[in-house]
Amino acid sequence: DGEVYDLLFSDAKATILRFKNTYKYNNSKFAPKPELKIYQEAKKRAEAYGEEVIVLMSSWSPAAYLKENDSIVGGASLKKDEDGNYMYDEYGQYWLELIQAYEDYGIPIDYISIQNECDFVADYDGCEFGMMETDTLASYSKAYLAVYEAISTMDDPPKMMGPETMTIDSTQLAAYMKEVFEKAPESVYGIAHHLYAGGTHETPNSYITHMLKIREDYPHLSKWQTEFYRGNVMQTVWIMHNSLTMENLNAYLYWDGVWALPGNIIGLDNPWTKWNFEKGYVVRDNYYAIRHFTEFIRPGYKRIDVAQTKDMDLLVSAYAPDSQDKMAVVVINKSDEDKLIQLNFSAYELESSETYISVCQEGYTQEDLYVPSGPLGEHQTILVPAQGIITMDLTGKANDDIVIKDGTGTKTKEDDSAVKVNKILDINNKVITIGEDNSEIWKDQKAEAIENVANGDHGASGEFKAVWSDEYLYIRVQVNDNTPDTSGTNYHDQDSVEVFINKDHTKPSKYGLGDQHYIINRDNIVTAGSGADLSKFQSIVTSDKQGYVVELAIPFKDFIPTKNGKLGFEIQINDSHRSGIRNYALKWSSTSLNTSQSLEGIGTLNLK
């Protein structure tokens, strides 16, 4: 059993135990030995990595003397007293007793749910409650309030969750809790539910409407999914992603952790019948699905904003503690195509990374699940396999040197090594069609002056604007120059515009994967510099009264643009005074004429 405990509590690092109440289930002495053993083993392993185990006590049925049918089995409701009143007070006292009994036995209870699936008629241990009191059903709210009143006499009572329905239907949850919120809203620590109704695992997005409504209705309450098991690996991680990002879920409990065969996470042999496995247990596939969200997303972590790609087949979420020295990122690829992604840490200085990959394509085996796969690739890229899941364990820190925004505008850290502080350009997510009239888009964009002299002492002037889409960076350059000249042999000796892009904002001393350099002369002749991708590049040059206008569509190469992402960027105007040589050169960010060789000193585009 040590190996099973290690799998659950050392490797997957599960820290929430949901126990079934069995207090006064029979006439023998109360002795929940299995629960105590599980609690002790989980606690010991959690303490080894500096965390605590918490216990949620959920009741399938109260003791038989409180049930209308005098049995823990079946969906009968609470018993009525001699006056025909439901025994709410007695039910509250029962809960006070059972909490103390478990704690006396060595199992402290942190949270309680008075009834597992109060909306379901069971043919096993069960008890049914109504949204309101009827002749045949006790009221869930009245029972809940009776328990709250009883346990409030304790020095440190457990926190209460409700209503733990089998459905996520937000209307039903609200109906069961209506009287509770009217009479004692302070009693509710959190909302609990299951996922057996209100959606289907076969279509994970079918739950979203209810998830969003619960998020809206209970913004300040903890929200827990306390029991669900249906679905394969991909469906399970998809549902978990939606639960965390759509509902803002705080805890997701999988049913069940250990059980007799077949078991849903770990199935246990019964040695008194037949020994099926050498070690007496078997690990099921969904153990690895759960582990994608448990091992590195720890208690106290908060979900942080992610600029989502518009690729609807990719689901991305990220989590970090307040210290921000760690981060966990989970990426799910629902499609049948491999996807190359790049992480853009605009506000995080990454120090190290480890990745764990599951591939759930047809014919996969457990050897394909949760495989340690080393660090992220160069420029923080990674290939997410078709039908694949990746969990990233990242170490780093919030970067104090990054560009920050406040109410007064944009700021950047001083760079003593630069001739001039790099400029920051805010650009909106809009789309341009090269060759068409784009004036309605360009008119709303701020123009940035190109005014740093890199060569000569007089000549052309200019400015530029920029917008972006998922595929392209669009640039419009206005060049003011009344001496046209493209007679020079070299591109830089002609009237021309040069654009330089450093895709990961590192501004290195030499070009790397995804960095690009383009030269467009006044006649719209394009010369490819380092890393240029002319197969997708588009440009048009038109003359006007001031000189000429260059419009460009530059493809993002080995880079996935994201909102609040950053690009290293520079733009240069070359001007010949009808001499066949370059007489004057202007830059936007630096004064170097060496940007074709080194990207040091270039500026920054901040994608907005």
Coordinates of C-alpha atoms in Angstrom, one line a residue:
D1 CA 0.0 0.0 0.0
G2 CA 3.0 2.3 0.3
E3 CA 3.4 2.5 -3.4
V4 CA -0.3 3.5 -3.8
Y5 CA 0.1 6.2 -1.2
D6 CA 3.2 7.5 -3.0
L7 CA 1.4 7.6 -6.3
L8 CA -1.5 9.7 -4.9
F9 CA 0.2 11.8 -2.3
S10 CA 3.9 12.1 -3.2
D11 CA 3.8 12.0 -7.0
A12 CA 0.4 13.5 -7.9
K13 CA 0.5 15.5 -4.6
A14 CA -3.2 15.2 -3.9
T15 CA -4.0 17.2 -0.7
I16 CA -7.8 17.1 -0.4
L17 CA -9.4 14.0 1.1
R18 CA -13.2 13.6 0.7
F19 CA -14.4 11.0 3.2
K20 CA -17.8 9.4 3.5
N21 CA -19.5 9.9 6.9
T22 CA -20.2 6.5 8.6
Y23 CA -20.9 7.8 12.1
K24 CA -23.4 5.6 14.0
Y25 CA -23.9 3.5 10.8
N26 CA -24.1 0.4 13.0
N27 CA -24.2 -0.7 16.6
S28 CA -20.5 -1.4 16.9
K29 CA -17.9 1.0 18.3
F30 CA -17.1 3.9 16.0
A31 CA -13.7 3.1 14.4
P32 CA -13.0 4.5 10.9
K33 CA -9.6 2.8 10.6
P34 CA -9.3 2.9 6.8
E35 CA -10.0 6.7 6.8
L36 CA -7.5 7.3 9.6
K37 CA -4.8 5.3 7.8
I38 CA -5.3 7.2 4.5
Y39 CA -5.3 10.5 6.4
Q40 CA -2.1 9.7 8.2
E41 CA -0.3 8.5 5.1
A42 CA -1.4 11.6 3.1
K43 CA -0.5 13.9 5.9
K44 CA 3.0 12.4 6.3
R45 CA 3.7 12.9 2.6
A46 CA 2.3 16.4 2.4
E47 CA 4.4 17.5 5.3
A48 CA 7.5 16.2 3.5
Y49 CA 7.0 18.9 0.9
G50 CA 5.8 21.6 3.3
E51 CA 2.0 21.4 2.8
E52 CA -1.1 20.2 4.7
V53 CA -3.9 17.8 4.0
I54 CA -7.4 19.0 4.3
V55 CA -10.5 16.8 4.9
L56 CA -14.0 17.3 3.4
M57 CA -16.6 15.2 5.2
S58 CA -19.6 14.4 3.1
S59 CA -22.6 12.4 4.2
W60 CA -24.4 9.9 2.0
S61 CA -26.8 9.2 4.8
P62 CA -27.2 10.1 8.4
A63 CA -27.7 7.4 11.0
A64 CA -30.7 5.2 10.4
Y65 CA -32.6 6.7 13.4
L66 CA -32.8 10.0 11.5
K67 CA -34.2 8.5 8.3
E68 CA -37.8 8.2 7.5
N69 CA -37.3 4.5 6.4
D70 CA -35.1 3.7 9.5
S71 CA -32.3 2.6 7.1
I72 CA -29.2 4.2 5.7
V73 CA -30.1 2.6 2.4
G74 CA -32.4 4.3 0.0
G75 CA -33.4 7.8 -0.8
A76 CA -35.9 8.5 2.0
S77 CA -35.8 11.9 3.6
L78 CA -35.4 12.9 7.2
K79 CA -37.7 11.4 9.8
K80 CA -40.5 13.4 11.4
D81 CA -41.1 13.6 15.1
E82 CA -44.3 12.7 16.9
D83 CA -45.7 16.2 16.0
G84 CA -45.1 15.6 12.3
N85 CA -42.2 18.0 12.2
Y86 CA -38.9 17.1 10.4
M87 CA -36.1 16.4 12.9
Y88 CA -33.9 19.3 11.9
D89 CA -32.6 20.0 15.4
E90 CA -31.7 16.4 16.0
Y91 CA -30.0 16.3 12.6
G92 CA -27.9 19.3 13.6
Q93 CA -26.9 17.7 16.9
Y94 CA -26.0 14.5 15.0
W95 CA -23.5 16.5 12.9
L96 CA -22.0 18.2 16.0
E97 CA -21.5 14.7 17.4
L98 CA -20.0 13.2 14.3
I99 CA -17.5 16.0 13.8
Q100 CA -16.3 15.6 17.4
A101 CA -16.2 11.8 17.0
Y102 CA -13.9 11.9 13.9
E103 CA -11.6 14.5 15.6
D104 CA -11.4 12.3 18.7
Y105 CA -10.4 9.4 16.5
G106 CA -7.6 11.5 15.0
I107 CA -9.2 12.8 11.8
P108 CA -9.7 16.6 11.9
I109 CA -12.5 17.8 9.6
D110 CA -11.9 21.1 7.8
Y111 CA -15.0 21.2 5.6
I112 CA -18.4 19.5 5.6
S113 CA -21.1 18.9 3.1
I114 CA -24.3 17.7 4.8
Q115 CA -25.5 15.6 2.0
N116 CA -23.9 14.0 -1.1
E117 CA -26.3 14.5 -4.0
C118 CA -29.3 15.8 -2.1
D119 CA -31.1 15.8 -5.5
F120 CA -30.7 12.1 -6.2
V121 CA -32.8 9.1 -5.1
A122 CA -30.2 6.4 -4.4
D123 CA -30.6 2.6 -4.0
Y124 CA -27.6 2.6 -1.8
D125 CA -26.7 4.9 1.2
G126 CA -28.6 8.1 0.6
C127 CA -31.0 10.8 1.8
E128 CA -33.1 13.0 -0.3
F129 CA -33.8 16.7 0.4
G130 CA -36.1 19.1 -1.4
M131 CA -35.5 22.6 -2.6
M132 CA -38.2 23.5 -0.2
E133 CA -40.1 21.5 2.5
T134 CA -42.9 19.2 1.3
D135 CA -45.0 16.5 3.0
T136 CA -42.4 13.9 1.8
L137 CA -39.2 15.8 1.6
A138 CA -37.3 17.8 4.3
S139 CA -35.9 21.1 3.1
Y140 CA -32.2 21.1 2.3
S141 CA -31.8 24.7 3.5
K142 CA -33.5 24.0 6.8
A143 CA -31.3 21.0 7.4
Y144 CA -28.2 23.0 6.5
L145 CA -29.2 25.9 8.8
A146 CA -29.8 23.5 11.6
V147 CA -26.3 22.0 11.2
Y148 CA -24.8 25.5 11.0
E149 CA -26.6 26.5 14.3
A150 CA -25.4 23.4 16.0
I151 CA -21.7 23.5 15.0
S152 CA -21.5 27.2 15.6
T153 CA -21.2 26.3 19.3
M154 CA -17.7 24.8 18.5
D155 CA -14.6 26.9 19.1
D156 CA -13.4 26.3 15.5
P157 CA -16.2 24.6 13.5
P158 CA -15.5 23.2 10.0
K159 CA -16.4 25.4 7.0
M160 CA -19.7 24.5 5.2
M161 CA -20.1 23.7 1.5
G162 CA -23.3 23.3 -0.3
P163 CA -25.4 21.9 -1.9
E164 CA -23.2 19.2 -3.5
T165 CA -25.9 18.3 -6.0
M166 CA -25.3 15.7 -8.7
T167 CA -25.9 18.4 -11.2
I168 CA -24.0 21.6 -12.1
D169 CA -27.3 23.2 -13.2
S170 CA -26.9 26.7 -11.8
T171 CA -30.7 27.2 -11.4
Q172 CA -31.0 24.1 -9.2
L173 CA -28.0 25.1 -7.1
A174 CA -29.5 28.5 -6.4
A175 CA -32.9 26.9 -5.5
Y176 CA -31.4 24.6 -2.9
M177 CA -29.4 27.4 -1.3
K178 CA -32.0 30.2 -1.6
E179 CA -33.2 30.1 2.1
V180 CA -29.6 29.7 3.3
F181 CA -28.5 32.9 1.6
E182 CA -31.6 34.7 2.8
K183 CA -31.1 33.7 6.5
A184 CA -27.4 33.1 7.0
P185 CA -25.2 34.0 4.0
E186 CA -22.2 34.1 6.3
S187 CA -22.6 30.3 6.8
V188 CA -21.5 29.5 3.3
Y189 CA -17.8 29.0 2.6
G190 CA -18.3 27.6 -0.8
I191 CA -20.5 26.1 -3.5
A192 CA -20.1 22.4 -4.2
H193 CA -21.5 20.3 -7.1
H194 CA -20.9 17.3 -9.3
L195 CA -20.9 17.1 -13.1
Y196 CA -23.2 14.1 -13.7
A197 CA -26.0 16.4 -15.1
G198 CA -26.1 19.9 -16.6
G199 CA -23.7 18.8 -19.4
T200 CA -22.0 15.7 -20.7
H201 CA -18.4 14.6 -20.6
E202 CA -18.7 13.7 -24.3
T203 CA -19.1 17.4 -25.1
P204 CA -17.0 19.2 -22.4
N205 CA -18.1 22.6 -23.5
S206 CA -21.7 21.7 -22.8
Y207 CA -21.1 22.7 -19.1
I208 CA -19.9 26.2 -19.9
T209 CA -23.2 28.0 -19.6
H210 CA -23.7 26.8 -16.0
M211 CA -20.0 27.3 -15.2
L212 CA -20.2 31.0 -16.2
K213 CA -23.5 31.5 -14.3
I214 CA -22.0 30.0 -11.1
R215 CA -19.0 32.2 -11.5
E216 CA -21.2 35.2 -11.9
D217 CA -23.6 34.3 -9.0
Y218 CA -20.9 33.5 -6.4
P219 CA -17.8 35.6 -7.2
H220 CA -16.6 35.8 -3.7
L221 CA -17.2 32.1 -2.6
S222 CA -15.0 29.2 -3.1
K223 CA -16.2 26.8 -5.8
W224 CA -15.6 23.1 -5.7
Q225 CA -16.3 20.2 -8.0
T226 CA -16.4 17.4 -5.5
E227 CA -17.1 14.2 -7.5
F228 CA -16.9 13.2 -11.1
Y229 CA -15.2 10.3 -13.1
R230 CA -16.6 10.1 -16.6
G231 CA -14.6 10.6 -19.7
N232 CA -11.3 9.6 -21.2
V233 CA -8.0 11.4 -20.7
M234 CA -8.6 14.2 -23.2
Q235 CA -12.2 14.8 -22.0
T236 CA -11.1 14.9 -18.4
V237 CA -8.4 17.5 -18.9
W238 CA -10.7 19.5 -21.1
I239 CA -13.4 19.5 -18.4
M240 CA -10.9 20.4 -15.8
H241 CA -9.5 23.3 -17.9
N242 CA -13.1 24.6 -18.4
S243 CA -13.8 24.3 -14.7
L244 CA -10.8 26.2 -13.7
T245 CA -11.0 29.0 -16.4
M246 CA -14.8 29.3 -16.9
E247 CA -16.2 28.7 -13.4
N248 CA -13.1 29.9 -11.6
L249 CA -13.1 26.6 -9.7
N250 CA -10.9 26.4 -6.6
A251 CA -10.9 22.6 -6.2
Y252 CA -11.5 19.6 -8.5
L253 CA -12.0 16.2 -6.8
Y254 CA -11.9 13.1 -8.9
W255 CA -14.0 10.0 -8.0
D256 CA -12.5 7.8 -7.0
G257 CA -8.9 7.8 -5.7
V258 CA -8.7 4.1 -4.8
W259 CA -11.4 1.5 -5.1
A260 CA -11.9 -2.1 -5.8
L261 CA -11.4 -3.1 -9.4
P262 CA -11.8 -1.6 -11.9
G263 CA -11.2 1.6 -9.9
N264 CA -11.1 5.0 -11.7
I265 CA -7.7 6.2 -10.6
I266 CA -6.2 3.2 -8.9
G267 CA -7.9 -0.1 -8.8
L268 CA -7.2 -2.5 -5.9
D269 CA -7.2 -6.3 -6.1
N270 CA -9.1 -8.4 -3.6
P271 CA -6.7 -11.0 -2.4
W272 CA -9.5 -13.1 -1.0
T273 CA -11.0 -13.7 -4.5
K274 CA -8.5 -13.4 -7.4
W275 CA -5.1 -11.8 -7.6
N276 CA -5.1 -9.9 -11.0
F277 CA -2.0 -7.8 -10.8
E278 CA 1.5 -8.6 -9.5
K279 CA 1.5 -5.6 -7.1
G280 CA -2.1 -5.9 -6.2
Y281 CA -3.2 -2.7 -7.9
V282 CA -3.5 -1.1 -11.3
V283 CA -3.1 2.6 -12.3
R284 CA -5.7 3.8 -14.7
D285 CA -5.2 6.3 -17.5
N286 CA -7.0 9.2 -15.8
Y287 CA -4.5 9.2 -13.0
Y288 CA -2.2 10.9 -15.5
A289 CA -4.9 13.3 -16.6
I290 CA -5.4 14.4 -13.0
R291 CA -1.7 14.7 -12.4
H292 CA -1.4 17.3 -15.2
F293 CA -3.3 19.6 -12.9
T294 CA -2.1 18.5 -9.5
E295 CA 1.6 18.0 -9.3
F296 CA 2.7 21.5 -10.0
I297 CA -0.5 23.6 -9.3
R298 CA -0.3 23.8 -5.6
P299 CA -2.6 25.0 -2.8
G300 CA -2.5 28.8 -2.7
Y301 CA -1.6 29.2 -6.4
K302 CA -3.8 31.6 -8.3
R303 CA -4.8 31.4 -11.9
I304 CA -3.1 34.1 -13.9
D305 CA -4.1 35.8 -17.1
V306 CA -3.0 34.2 -20.3
A307 CA -3.2 35.9 -23.7
Q308 CA -5.0 33.0 -25.5
T309 CA -4.2 32.1 -29.1
K310 CA -7.1 32.3 -31.4
D311 CA -6.5 28.7 -32.3
M312 CA -9.6 27.2 -30.8
D313 CA -8.0 23.8 -30.7
L314 CA -5.5 25.0 -28.0
L315 CA -6.5 25.4 -24.4
V316 CA -4.0 27.2 -22.2
S317 CA -4.0 28.1 -18.5
A318 CA -1.3 29.2 -16.1
Y319 CA -1.0 29.3 -12.3
A320 CA 1.5 30.9 -9.8
P321 CA 1.9 31.6 -6.1
D322 CA 2.0 35.1 -4.8
S323 CA 5.8 34.9 -4.6
Q324 CA 5.8 34.3 -8.4
D325 CA 9.0 32.3 -8.1
K326 CA 7.2 29.4 -9.7
M327 CA 4.6 29.0 -12.5
A328 CA 2.7 26.0 -13.9
V329 CA 1.3 26.1 -17.4
V330 CA -1.0 23.5 -18.9
V331 CA -1.6 23.3 -22.7
I332 CA -4.2 21.0 -24.3
N333 CA -4.2 20.4 -28.0
K334 CA -7.7 19.0 -28.9
S335 CA -6.9 18.7 -32.6
D336 CA -5.5 16.0 -34.8
E337 CA -2.5 18.2 -35.8
D338 CA 0.7 18.9 -34.0
K339 CA 1.0 22.6 -32.9
L340 CA 4.2 24.5 -32.4
I341 CA 3.7 27.1 -29.7
Q342 CA 5.9 29.8 -28.2
L343 CA 5.5 31.1 -24.7
N344 CA 6.0 34.9 -24.5
F345 CA 6.9 35.8 -20.9
S346 CA 6.3 39.5 -21.2
A347 CA 6.3 39.9 -17.4
Y348 CA 8.3 37.0 -16.2
E349 CA 12.0 36.2 -16.2
L350 CA 12.3 32.5 -16.8
E351 CA 15.1 30.7 -15.1
S352 CA 14.4 27.0 -15.7
S353 CA 11.7 24.8 -17.1
E354 CA 10.6 21.1 -17.2
T355 CA 7.8 19.7 -19.3
Y356 CA 5.6 16.6 -19.0
I357 CA 3.7 15.4 -22.1
S358 CA 0.8 13.0 -22.7
V359 CA -0.1 11.8 -26.2
C360 CA -3.6 10.4 -26.5
Q361 CA -3.7 9.5 -30.1
E362 CA -5.4 6.3 -31.3
G363 CA -3.5 3.3 -30.1
Y364 CA -1.7 5.1 -27.3
T365 CA -0.5 3.2 -24.2
Q366 CA 0.3 4.4 -20.6
E367 CA 3.9 4.7 -21.7
D368 CA 2.7 7.7 -23.7
L369 CA 1.2 9.5 -20.7
Y370 CA 2.9 12.1 -18.5
V371 CA 6.3 11.6 -20.0
P372 CA 9.1 13.8 -18.6
S373 CA 10.3 15.7 -21.7
G374 CA 13.0 18.1 -20.6
P375 CA 13.0 21.9 -20.8
L376 CA 11.3 24.2 -23.3
G377 CA 13.0 24.6 -26.6
E378 CA 15.0 27.6 -27.8
H379 CA 13.0 30.8 -27.5
Q380 CA 10.5 29.1 -25.2
T381 CA 9.0 27.0 -28.0
I382 CA 7.5 23.5 -27.7
L383 CA 5.6 21.2 -30.0
V384 CA 2.2 20.2 -28.5
P385 CA 1.4 16.8 -30.1
A386 CA -2.0 16.1 -31.7
Q387 CA -4.4 15.0 -29.0
G388 CA -1.7 16.0 -26.5
I389 CA -1.4 17.6 -23.1
I390 CA 1.7 19.4 -21.8
T391 CA 2.3 20.5 -18.2
M392 CA 5.2 23.0 -17.7
D393 CA 6.9 23.4 -14.4
L394 CA 8.6 26.8 -14.5
T395 CA 10.9 28.6 -12.2
G396 CA 11.6 32.3 -12.4
K397 CA 10.6 35.7 -11.1
A398 CA 8.6 38.7 -12.0
N399 CA 10.9 40.9 -14.0
D400 CA 11.3 44.4 -12.3
D401 CA 12.9 45.6 -15.6
I402 CA 9.9 44.9 -17.8
V403 CA 7.8 47.6 -19.4
I404 CA 4.9 48.5 -17.0
K405 CA 1.7 50.5 -17.5
D406 CA 0.1 52.9 -15.0
G407 CA -2.5 55.6 -15.1
T408 CA 0.0 58.2 -16.5
G409 CA 1.1 56.2 -19.6
T410 CA 3.9 53.9 -20.6
K411 CA 7.2 53.6 -18.7
T412 CA 10.4 51.9 -19.5
K413 CA 13.6 51.3 -17.5
E414 CA 16.6 53.4 -18.3
D415 CA 19.3 51.7 -20.2
D416 CA 22.7 53.4 -19.6
S417 CA 24.3 51.5 -22.5
A418 CA 21.9 52.8 -25.1
V419 CA 22.3 56.2 -26.8
K420 CA 18.6 56.7 -26.3
V421 CA 15.9 54.9 -24.2
N422 CA 14.1 52.4 -26.4
K423 CA 10.7 53.5 -27.3
I424 CA 7.5 51.6 -26.7
L425 CA 4.8 51.5 -29.2
D426 CA 1.2 50.5 -28.4
I427 CA -0.5 48.7 -31.3
N428 CA -4.0 47.4 -31.5
N429 CA -5.1 44.1 -32.9
K430 CA -6.5 45.0 -36.3
V431 CA -6.2 43.6 -39.8
I432 CA -4.9 45.3 -42.9
T433 CA -5.1 44.2 -46.6
I434 CA -2.1 45.3 -48.5
G435 CA -3.1 47.1 -51.7
E436 CA -6.5 48.2 -50.5
D437 CA -7.5 51.5 -48.9
N438 CA -6.6 51.0 -45.2
S439 CA -7.0 54.7 -44.2
E440 CA -9.8 54.0 -41.8
I441 CA -7.6 51.7 -39.7
W442 CA -4.4 53.8 -40.0
K443 CA -6.1 57.1 -39.0
D444 CA -6.7 55.8 -35.5
Q445 CA -3.1 54.8 -34.9
K446 CA -0.5 56.9 -33.2
A447 CA 2.4 57.9 -35.5
E448 CA 5.9 57.3 -34.2
A449 CA 8.6 59.6 -35.4
I450 CA 11.8 58.2 -37.0
E451 CA 14.3 60.8 -36.0
N452 CA 17.5 59.3 -34.7
V453 CA 20.3 60.2 -37.1
A454 CA 22.6 57.3 -37.9
N455 CA 24.4 58.8 -40.9
G456 CA 24.8 62.2 -42.5
D457 CA 23.5 65.6 -41.3
H458 CA 20.3 66.3 -43.3
G459 CA 17.8 64.7 -45.6
A460 CA 14.5 62.8 -45.5
S461 CA 12.3 62.6 -42.4
G462 CA 9.5 60.1 -41.6
E463 CA 7.2 58.3 -39.2
F464 CA 5.5 55.0 -38.9
K465 CA 2.4 53.3 -37.6
A466 CA 1.7 49.6 -36.8
V467 CA -1.1 47.1 -36.2
W468 CA -1.1 43.3 -36.0
S469 CA -3.2 40.2 -36.6
D470 CA -2.6 36.6 -35.8
E471 CA -0.4 36.2 -38.8
Y472 CA 1.2 39.5 -39.7
L473 CA 2.7 42.6 -38.3
Y474 CA 1.5 45.5 -40.5
I475 CA 3.7 48.7 -40.9
R476 CA 2.9 52.0 -42.6
V477 CA 5.9 54.2 -43.2
Q478 CA 5.5 57.8 -44.4
V479 CA 8.8 59.1 -45.9
N480 CA 9.1 62.8 -46.5
D481 CA 11.7 63.1 -49.3
N482 CA 11.6 65.3 -52.5
T483 CA 14.7 63.9 -54.1
P484 CA 13.8 60.4 -55.5
D485 CA 16.9 58.2 -56.2
T486 CA 17.1 54.4 -56.6
S487 CA 20.2 54.4 -58.8
G488 CA 22.6 53.1 -56.3
T489 CA 24.0 49.6 -56.7
N490 CA 23.5 48.6 -53.1
Y491 CA 20.1 48.6 -51.5
H492 CA 21.3 50.9 -48.7
D493 CA 22.5 53.4 -51.2
Q494 CA 18.9 53.8 -52.6
D495 CA 15.9 55.6 -51.2
S496 CA 14.6 52.7 -49.1
V497 CA 13.1 51.5 -45.8
E498 CA 14.5 48.7 -43.7
V499 CA 12.6 46.8 -41.0
F500 CA 14.2 44.6 -38.4
I501 CA 12.4 42.2 -36.1
N502 CA 13.6 40.2 -33.1
K503 CA 10.8 37.8 -32.3
D504 CA 11.6 37.0 -28.7
H505 CA 12.5 40.5 -27.5
T506 CA 16.0 39.5 -26.4
K507 CA 17.8 41.9 -28.8
P508 CA 20.8 39.6 -29.4
S509 CA 24.2 40.4 -30.9
K510 CA 23.3 38.2 -33.9
Y511 CA 20.2 36.9 -35.7
G512 CA 18.5 33.8 -34.5
L513 CA 15.5 31.6 -35.4
G514 CA 12.5 33.8 -36.3
D515 CA 14.5 37.1 -36.5
Q516 CA 13.9 39.0 -39.8
H517 CA 15.3 41.8 -41.9
Y518 CA 13.6 43.3 -45.0
I519 CA 14.6 46.2 -47.3
I520 CA 12.0 47.9 -49.6
N521 CA 13.1 50.6 -51.9
R522 CA 11.1 53.5 -53.3
D523 CA 10.2 51.4 -56.4
N524 CA 8.8 48.5 -54.2
I525 CA 11.8 46.2 -55.0
V526 CA 12.2 44.0 -51.9
T527 CA 15.6 42.7 -50.8
A528 CA 15.8 39.8 -48.4
G529 CA 17.9 40.3 -45.3
S530 CA 18.7 37.8 -42.6
G531 CA 15.8 35.5 -41.8
A532 CA 13.4 37.1 -44.4
D533 CA 10.4 35.0 -45.5
L534 CA 9.5 36.4 -48.9
S535 CA 6.9 33.7 -49.6
K536 CA 4.4 35.5 -47.4
F537 CA 5.8 39.0 -47.2
Q538 CA 3.7 41.7 -48.8
S539 CA 4.4 45.3 -49.6
I540 CA 3.2 48.3 -51.7
V541 CA 4.8 51.7 -52.2
T542 CA 2.9 54.7 -53.3
S543 CA 4.0 58.3 -54.0
D544 CA 2.4 61.3 -52.4
K545 CA 3.1 65.0 -52.0
Q546 CA 5.5 64.5 -49.2
G547 CA 7.5 61.7 -50.8
Y548 CA 6.4 58.1 -50.6
V549 CA 4.4 55.7 -48.4
V550 CA 5.4 52.1 -47.7
E551 CA 2.8 49.6 -46.4
L552 CA 4.1 46.2 -45.3
A553 CA 2.7 42.9 -44.1
I554 CA 5.5 41.0 -42.3
P555 CA 4.7 37.4 -41.4
F556 CA 5.3 36.2 -37.9
K557 CA 8.0 33.6 -38.2
D558 CA 8.4 30.9 -35.4
F559 CA 6.5 33.2 -33.2
I560 CA 2.8 33.3 -32.0
P561 CA 1.7 36.8 -31.3
T562 CA -0.2 37.3 -28.0
K563 CA -1.9 40.3 -26.4
N564 CA 0.7 42.1 -24.2
G565 CA 3.5 40.3 -26.0
K566 CA 6.6 42.1 -27.1
L567 CA 8.7 42.2 -30.2
G568 CA 12.2 43.6 -30.7
F569 CA 11.8 46.1 -33.5
E570 CA 13.7 48.7 -35.5
I571 CA 13.0 50.7 -38.6
Q572 CA 15.4 52.7 -40.8
I573 CA 15.1 55.2 -43.6
N574 CA 17.9 55.4 -46.2
D575 CA 18.1 58.6 -48.3
S576 CA 20.2 59.3 -51.4
H577 CA 20.4 62.9 -52.6
R578 CA 20.4 61.8 -56.2
S579 CA 24.0 60.8 -55.7
G580 CA 23.8 57.0 -56.0
I581 CA 25.1 56.6 -52.5
R582 CA 23.5 56.9 -49.0
N583 CA 23.8 60.4 -47.8
Y584 CA 21.5 60.2 -44.8
A585 CA 20.0 57.5 -42.5
L586 CA 17.4 57.8 -39.8
K587 CA 16.5 55.2 -37.2
W588 CA 13.6 54.9 -34.8
S589 CA 15.3 53.5 -31.7
S590 CA 19.1 53.5 -32.0
T591 CA 21.8 55.3 -34.0
S592 CA 23.6 52.2 -35.2
L593 CA 24.2 51.4 -38.9
N594 CA 25.0 47.8 -37.9
T595 CA 21.4 46.5 -37.3
S596 CA 21.7 44.2 -40.3
Q597 CA 24.3 42.3 -38.4
S598 CA 23.3 42.8 -34.7
L599 CA 19.9 43.4 -33.1
E600 CA 21.4 45.1 -30.0
G601 CA 19.9 48.5 -29.3
I602 CA 16.7 48.0 -31.2
G603 CA 13.3 49.2 -29.8
T604 CA 10.2 47.4 -28.6
L605 CA 6.8 46.9 -29.9
N606 CA 4.2 46.1 -27.2
L607 CA 1.3 44.2 -28.7
K608 CA -2.0 45.6 -27.3

